[in-house]
Short mmCIF file of C-alpha atoms in Angstrom, two decimals:
data_model
loop_
_atom_site.label_atom_id
_atom_site.label_comp_id
_atom_site.label_asym_id
_atom_site.label_seq_id
_atom_site.Cartn_x
_atom_site.Cartn_y
_atom_site.Cartn_z
CA MET N 44 -17.69 -11.74 -22.68
CA GLN N 45 -17.65 -15.16 -20.93
CA LYS N 46 -15.97 -15.63 -17.47
CA ILE N 47 -15.41 -18.36 -14.88
CA LEU N 48 -14.66 -16.87 -11.59
CA PRO N 49 -14.77 -17.79 -7.82
CA ILE N 50 -17.96 -17.27 -6.24
CA GLU N 51 -16.51 -14.54 -3.91
CA GLU N 52 -16.05 -12.39 -6.99
CA ILE N 53 -19.72 -12.33 -7.84
CA GLU N 54 -20.04 -8.56 -7.14
CA SER N 55 -17.13 -7.73 -9.42
CA LEU N 56 -19.70 -7.74 -12.47
CA LYS N 57 -21.48 -4.61 -13.38
CA LEU N 58 -24.90 -5.70 -12.11
CA GLU N 59 -28.08 -3.86 -12.19
CA PRO N 60 -28.94 -2.49 -8.73
CA ALA N 61 -31.81 -4.76 -7.93
CA MET N 62 -29.74 -7.80 -8.89
CA ALA N 63 -26.65 -6.64 -6.91
CA GLU N 64 -28.95 -5.93 -3.85
CA HIS N 65 -30.47 -9.43 -4.27
CA ILE N 66 -26.99 -10.93 -4.20
CA ARG N 67 -25.77 -8.97 -1.26
CA ALA N 68 -28.87 -9.96 0.67
CA GLY N 69 -27.95 -13.73 0.16
CA LYS N 70 -31.14 -14.34 -1.68
CA LEU N 71 -29.88 -16.73 -4.39
CA GLY N 72 -32.72 -18.79 -5.45
CA TYR N 73 -32.54 -21.46 -8.17
CA PHE N 74 -33.65 -18.86 -10.81
CA GLU N 75 -34.10 -15.19 -10.69
CA SER N 76 -35.10 -13.05 -13.69
CA PHE N 77 -34.11 -9.43 -13.94
CA GLU N 78 -34.47 -6.89 -16.68
CA HIS N 79 -31.06 -7.54 -18.19
CA HIS N 80 -29.83 -10.67 -16.45
CA SER N 81 -30.93 -13.99 -15.47
CA LEU N 82 -29.41 -15.61 -12.35
CA MET N 83 -29.31 -19.40 -11.85
CA THR N 84 -28.00 -21.35 -8.73
CA PHE N 85 -27.41 -25.02 -8.46
CA ALA N 86 -24.98 -27.55 -6.95
CA TRP N 87 -23.40 -29.54 -9.76
CA ASP N 88 -23.95 -33.30 -8.95
CA ASP N 89 -23.60 -36.66 -10.72
CA PRO N 90 -25.04 -40.11 -10.24
CA ARG N 91 -21.41 -41.37 -9.37
CA GLY N 92 -21.47 -39.26 -6.31
CA LYS N 93 -18.08 -37.44 -7.15
CA ARG N 94 -19.67 -34.01 -6.71
CA GLY N 95 -22.34 -32.64 -4.43
CA LYS N 96 -21.81 -30.46 -1.39
CA GLY N 97 -19.59 -27.54 -1.96
CA ALA N 98 -20.10 -27.79 -5.72
CA GLU N 99 -22.30 -24.76 -5.72
CA VAL N 100 -22.45 -22.94 -9.07
CA VAL N 101 -24.08 -19.58 -9.97
CA VAL N 102 -24.66 -18.54 -13.58
CA CYS N 103 -25.25 -15.05 -14.54
CA LEU N 104 -26.56 -14.71 -18.11
CA GLY N 105 -26.79 -11.12 -19.58
CA ARG N 106 -27.30 -9.59 -22.92
CA GLU N 107 -23.54 -9.12 -23.44
CA ASP N 108 -21.98 -11.39 -20.88
CA LEU N 109 -22.11 -14.78 -19.35
CA ALA N 110 -20.31 -15.34 -16.08
CA VAL N 111 -20.11 -18.71 -14.18
CA PHE N 112 -19.13 -18.41 -10.49
CA CYS N 113 -17.88 -21.67 -8.69
CA ARG N 114 -17.35 -22.32 -4.97
CA ASP N 115 -15.25 -25.36 -5.57
CA PRO N 116 -11.88 -24.92 -7.60
CA GLU N 117 -12.22 -28.42 -9.02
CA VAL N 118 -15.72 -27.50 -10.26
CA ALA N 119 -14.34 -24.41 -11.75
CA ARG N 120 -11.88 -26.48 -13.71
CA LEU N 121 -14.59 -28.82 -14.94
CA VAL N 122 -16.82 -25.85 -16.11
CA ARG N 123 -13.81 -24.26 -17.85
CA ASP N 124 -13.13 -27.55 -19.72
CA ARG N 125 -16.72 -28.27 -20.70
CA MET N 126 -17.86 -24.74 -21.70
CA PRO N 127 -17.70 -24.43 -25.52
CA ARG N 128 -15.62 -21.55 -26.76
CA GLY N 129 -16.08 -19.04 -29.57
CA GLN N 130 -19.84 -19.22 -29.40
CA SER N 131 -22.81 -16.92 -28.32
CA ASN N 132 -23.61 -16.64 -24.72
CA GLU N 133 -26.80 -18.73 -24.94
CA ARG N 134 -25.00 -21.33 -27.16
CA ALA N 135 -22.05 -21.42 -24.62
CA LEU N 136 -24.46 -21.92 -21.75
CA TYR N 137 -26.48 -24.56 -23.52
CA GLY N 138 -23.22 -26.45 -24.37
CA LEU N 139 -22.21 -26.30 -20.79
CA PHE N 140 -25.37 -27.89 -19.47
CA VAL N 141 -25.25 -30.51 -22.35
CA GLU N 142 -21.78 -31.46 -21.26
CA MET N 143 -22.82 -31.49 -17.64
CA LEU N 144 -25.66 -34.02 -18.31
CA ARG N 145 -23.89 -35.90 -21.10
CA ASP N 146 -22.93 -39.10 -18.99
CA ASP N 147 -25.61 -38.85 -16.35
CA MET N 148 -27.88 -41.47 -17.91
CA GLU N 149 -24.98 -43.95 -18.04
CA GLY N 150 -24.20 -43.11 -14.42
CA LEU N 151 -27.76 -43.81 -13.38
CA ASP N 152 -27.69 -47.13 -15.35
CA GLU N 153 -24.45 -48.05 -13.40
CA LEU N 154 -26.12 -47.01 -10.16
CA GLU N 155 -29.12 -49.19 -10.86
CA LYS N 156 -26.79 -52.17 -11.39
CA HIS N 157 -25.10 -51.41 -7.96
CA ILE N 158 -28.47 -51.37 -6.27
CA THR N 159 -29.58 -54.49 -7.94
CA ASP N 160 -26.46 -56.24 -6.83
CA ALA N 161 -26.88 -54.98 -3.36
CA GLU N 162 -30.48 -56.15 -3.41
CA ASP N 163 -29.42 -59.69 -4.34
CA ALA N 164 -26.92 -59.79 -1.53
CA ALA N 165 -29.31 -58.33 0.97
CA LEU N 166 -31.83 -61.16 0.16
CA LYS N 167 -29.24 -63.85 0.96
CA SER N 168 -28.16 -62.24 4.20
CA SER N 169 -29.34 -59.66 6.63
CA HIS N 170 -26.03 -58.35 7.56
CA SER N 171 -26.19 -54.80 8.69
CA VAL N 172 -23.68 -53.64 6.02
CA TYR N 173 -26.53 -53.89 3.44
CA LEU N 174 -28.76 -51.59 5.59
CA GLY N 175 -25.87 -48.98 5.37
CA LYS N 176 -25.79 -49.38 1.62
CA ILE N 177 -29.57 -48.72 1.35
CA VAL N 178 -29.32 -45.59 3.40
CA ARG N 179 -26.56 -44.33 1.18
CA TYR N 180 -28.45 -45.16 -1.97
CA ARG N 181 -31.52 -43.35 -0.63
CA LYS N 182 -29.41 -40.12 0.34
CA LEU N 183 -27.77 -40.02 -3.00
CA LEU N 184 -30.99 -40.48 -4.98
CA LEU N 185 -32.73 -37.88 -2.92
CA ARG N 186 -29.86 -35.50 -3.70
CA LEU N 187 -30.01 -36.32 -7.43
CA LYS N 188 -33.73 -35.88 -7.37
CA ARG N 189 -33.31 -32.35 -6.08
CA TYR N 190 -30.58 -31.57 -8.43
CA TYR N 191 -32.46 -32.58 -11.53
CA ALA N 192 -35.69 -30.86 -10.27
CA ARG N 193 -33.86 -27.77 -9.82
CA LEU N 194 -32.16 -27.99 -13.29
CA ASP N 195 -35.59 -28.71 -14.67
CA ALA N 196 -37.01 -25.48 -13.12
CA ILE N 197 -33.97 -23.54 -14.52
CA PHE N 198 -34.47 -24.97 -18.02
CA ASP N 199 -38.18 -24.19 -17.82
CA ASN N 200 -37.59 -20.67 -16.83
CA LEU N 201 -34.85 -20.22 -19.48
CA ALA N 202 -37.26 -21.43 -22.20
CA ALA N 203 -40.07 -19.17 -20.96
CA ASN N 204 -37.56 -16.36 -21.69
CA ALA N 205 -39.52 -13.77 -19.57
CA ASN N 206 -36.91 -11.11 -19.94
CA GLY N 207 -36.20 -11.63 -23.70
CA LEU N 208 -32.54 -12.57 -23.29
CA LEU N 209 -32.74 -15.60 -25.46
CA SER N 210 -33.31 -15.76 -29.17
CA PRO N 211 -36.15 -18.15 -30.52
CA GLU N 212 -33.39 -20.57 -31.19
CA GLY N 213 -32.22 -20.47 -27.66
CA GLU N 214 -35.85 -21.00 -26.40
CA ARG N 215 -36.00 -24.30 -28.47
CA LEU N 216 -32.67 -25.42 -27.29
CA PHE N 217 -33.45 -25.07 -23.62
CA SER N 218 -36.86 -26.53 -24.20
CA ALA N 219 -35.20 -29.63 -25.69
CA LEU N 220 -32.63 -29.63 -22.75
CA MET N 221 -35.52 -29.55 -20.26
CA ASN N 222 -37.08 -32.58 -21.92
CA ARG N 223 -33.72 -34.47 -21.71
CA ASN N 224 -33.34 -33.40 -18.05
CA HIS N 225 -36.82 -34.54 -17.26
CA ARG N 226 -35.87 -38.07 -18.38
CA LEU N 227 -33.09 -37.95 -15.90
CA LEU N 228 -35.37 -36.74 -13.20
CA ASP N 229 -37.79 -39.60 -13.83
CA ALA N 230 -34.93 -42.13 -13.75
CA ALA N 231 -33.71 -40.86 -10.35
CA ILE N 232 -37.31 -40.90 -8.98
CA ASN N 233 -37.85 -44.45 -10.23
CA LEU N 234 -34.51 -45.55 -8.72
CA ARG N 235 -35.42 -44.08 -5.41
CA ASP N 236 -38.68 -45.85 -5.38
CA TYR N 237 -36.82 -49.03 -6.29
CA VAL N 238 -34.43 -48.47 -3.20
CA THR N 239 -37.58 -48.04 -1.08
CA GLN N 240 -38.71 -51.43 -2.25
CA MET N 241 -35.39 -52.80 -1.66
CA ARG N 242 -35.55 -51.63 1.86
CA GLU N 243 -38.89 -53.39 2.35
CA ALA N 244 -37.55 -56.53 0.89
CA TYR N 245 -34.62 -56.31 3.25
CA GLN N 246 -36.87 -55.84 6.18
CA ALA N 247 -39.00 -58.74 5.03
CA GLN N 248 -35.87 -61.02 5.03
CA ILE N 249 -35.03 -59.94 8.62
CA ASP N 250 -38.59 -60.80 9.61
CA ILE N 251 -38.45 -64.29 7.94
CA GLU N 252 -35.18 -64.94 9.86
CA GLN N 253 -36.53 -63.74 13.12
CA ASN N 254 -39.72 -65.96 12.61
CA SER N 255 -37.48 -68.90 11.84
CA LEU N 256 -35.57 -68.40 15.04
CA MET N 257 -38.79 -67.92 17.06
CA LYS N 258 -40.18 -71.05 15.45
CA VAL N 259 -37.05 -73.10 16.84
CA PHE N 260 -37.55 -71.58 20.17
CA THR N 261 -41.18 -72.65 20.13
CA VAL N 262 -40.69 -76.17 19.04
CA VAL N 263 -37.98 -76.61 21.59
CA THR N 264 -40.25 -75.23 24.34
CA ALA N 265 -43.11 -77.55 23.18
CA ILE N 266 -40.81 -80.50 23.36
CA SER N 267 -39.31 -79.80 26.82
CA THR N 268 -42.67 -78.83 28.40
CA PRO N 269 -44.06 -82.45 28.87
CA VAL N 270 -40.74 -83.54 30.24
CA THR N 271 -40.74 -80.68 32.67
CA VAL N 272 -44.23 -81.61 33.87
CA ILE N 273 -43.28 -85.34 34.36
CA THR N 274 -40.07 -84.44 36.29
CA GLY N 275 -42.15 -81.93 38.29
CA TRP N 276 -44.75 -84.51 39.30
CA TYR N 277 -41.97 -87.04 40.03
CA GLY N 278 -40.21 -84.76 42.28
CA MET N 279 -43.13 -84.04 44.59
CA ASN N 280 -42.84 -85.24 48.09
CA PHE N 281 -45.31 -88.20 48.06
CA ALA N 282 -46.09 -90.14 51.35
CA ARG N 283 -44.46 -93.14 49.71
CA MET N 284 -41.48 -92.23 47.38
CA PRO N 285 -41.42 -94.55 44.35
CA GLU N 286 -37.77 -94.99 44.40
CA LEU N 287 -37.99 -96.53 47.78
CA GLU N 288 -40.14 -99.39 46.59
CA TRP N 289 -38.95 -99.86 42.99
CA ALA N 290 -35.35 -99.84 42.00
CA TRP N 291 -36.06 -99.00 38.43
CA SER N 292 -38.19 -95.93 39.09
CA TYR N 293 -35.49 -93.47 38.13
CA PRO N 294 -34.66 -95.20 34.80
CA ALA N 295 -38.38 -95.52 34.00
CA VAL N 296 -38.99 -91.86 34.55
CA ALA N 297 -36.02 -91.11 32.34
CA LEU N 298 -37.15 -93.42 29.53
CA ILE N 299 -40.69 -92.02 29.72
CA SER N 300 -39.35 -88.48 29.49
CA ALA N 301 -37.08 -89.38 26.65
CA GLY N 302 -39.86 -91.26 24.86
CA VAL N 303 -42.20 -88.21 25.08
CA ALA N 304 -39.57 -85.82 23.85
CA LEU N 305 -38.65 -88.23 20.93
CA GLY N 306 -42.25 -88.70 20.13
CA LEU N 307 -42.95 -84.96 19.84
CA ALA N 308 -39.90 -84.44 17.84
CA VAL N 309 -40.98 -87.11 15.28
CA LEU N 310 -44.41 -85.49 15.17
CA PHE N 311 -43.03 -81.96 14.58
CA ARG N 312 -40.72 -83.37 11.94
CA ARG N 313 -43.53 -85.04 10.09
CA ARG N 314 -45.55 -81.75 10.03
CA HIS N 315 -42.44 -79.84 8.92
CA TRP N 316 -42.25 -77.78 12.04
CA LEU N 317 -38.46 -78.79 12.47
#
């Protein structure tokens, strides 16, 4: 018997006492093995970010029954559409997981393209919108890493078949599924490392822009400092003021100041400081 039910009806099954007590205590781990049942819990996610929080799924596999409990009605509909019909419980569960993961590698490839495009844009401009994208990508990939890591542990425990619920064929099927999921996990981890490098590149671009700005300020200060010194000296109260004895004193000081500033500007230009 195979059922898809709301998660609130999880106690409607005839469960063995230890398993029922485990559920009532709210101790739903990623995988629990009992004498006649295996209990699996995960949040169905995908690289496109269409599912995630609120998509909790609890799978109860028994010798005679298979029940899937969903918190989200939309996820329940997806499970109903993707679970194979007319097959044994282990085959139906295997088919459901295969359908769940079918398009994930393609989704990860699309995500990688989006990340690459965002990186190219971030290197051209340090606009704050790209920092927001980096943060979103990091959060999504962290969630995907946890999702695939949990599925990896579930498939590993199913293949181990500690309570003997699966046939030898079922053990082989879930071993193969674990290998497939492991590739998805590796891809998600590699993308997360890529986003970390992207963030470092973005920070490096900001540092370069800030250094360029500080360079401009430094050059402007270096050019204006001699002029400030000259005007400071000229503005001192001497016993005999230059402008009282020479009519061209003001223009002369102005020309000297302009000449010093221009000379420094030419020098900095030749040394590529400007």
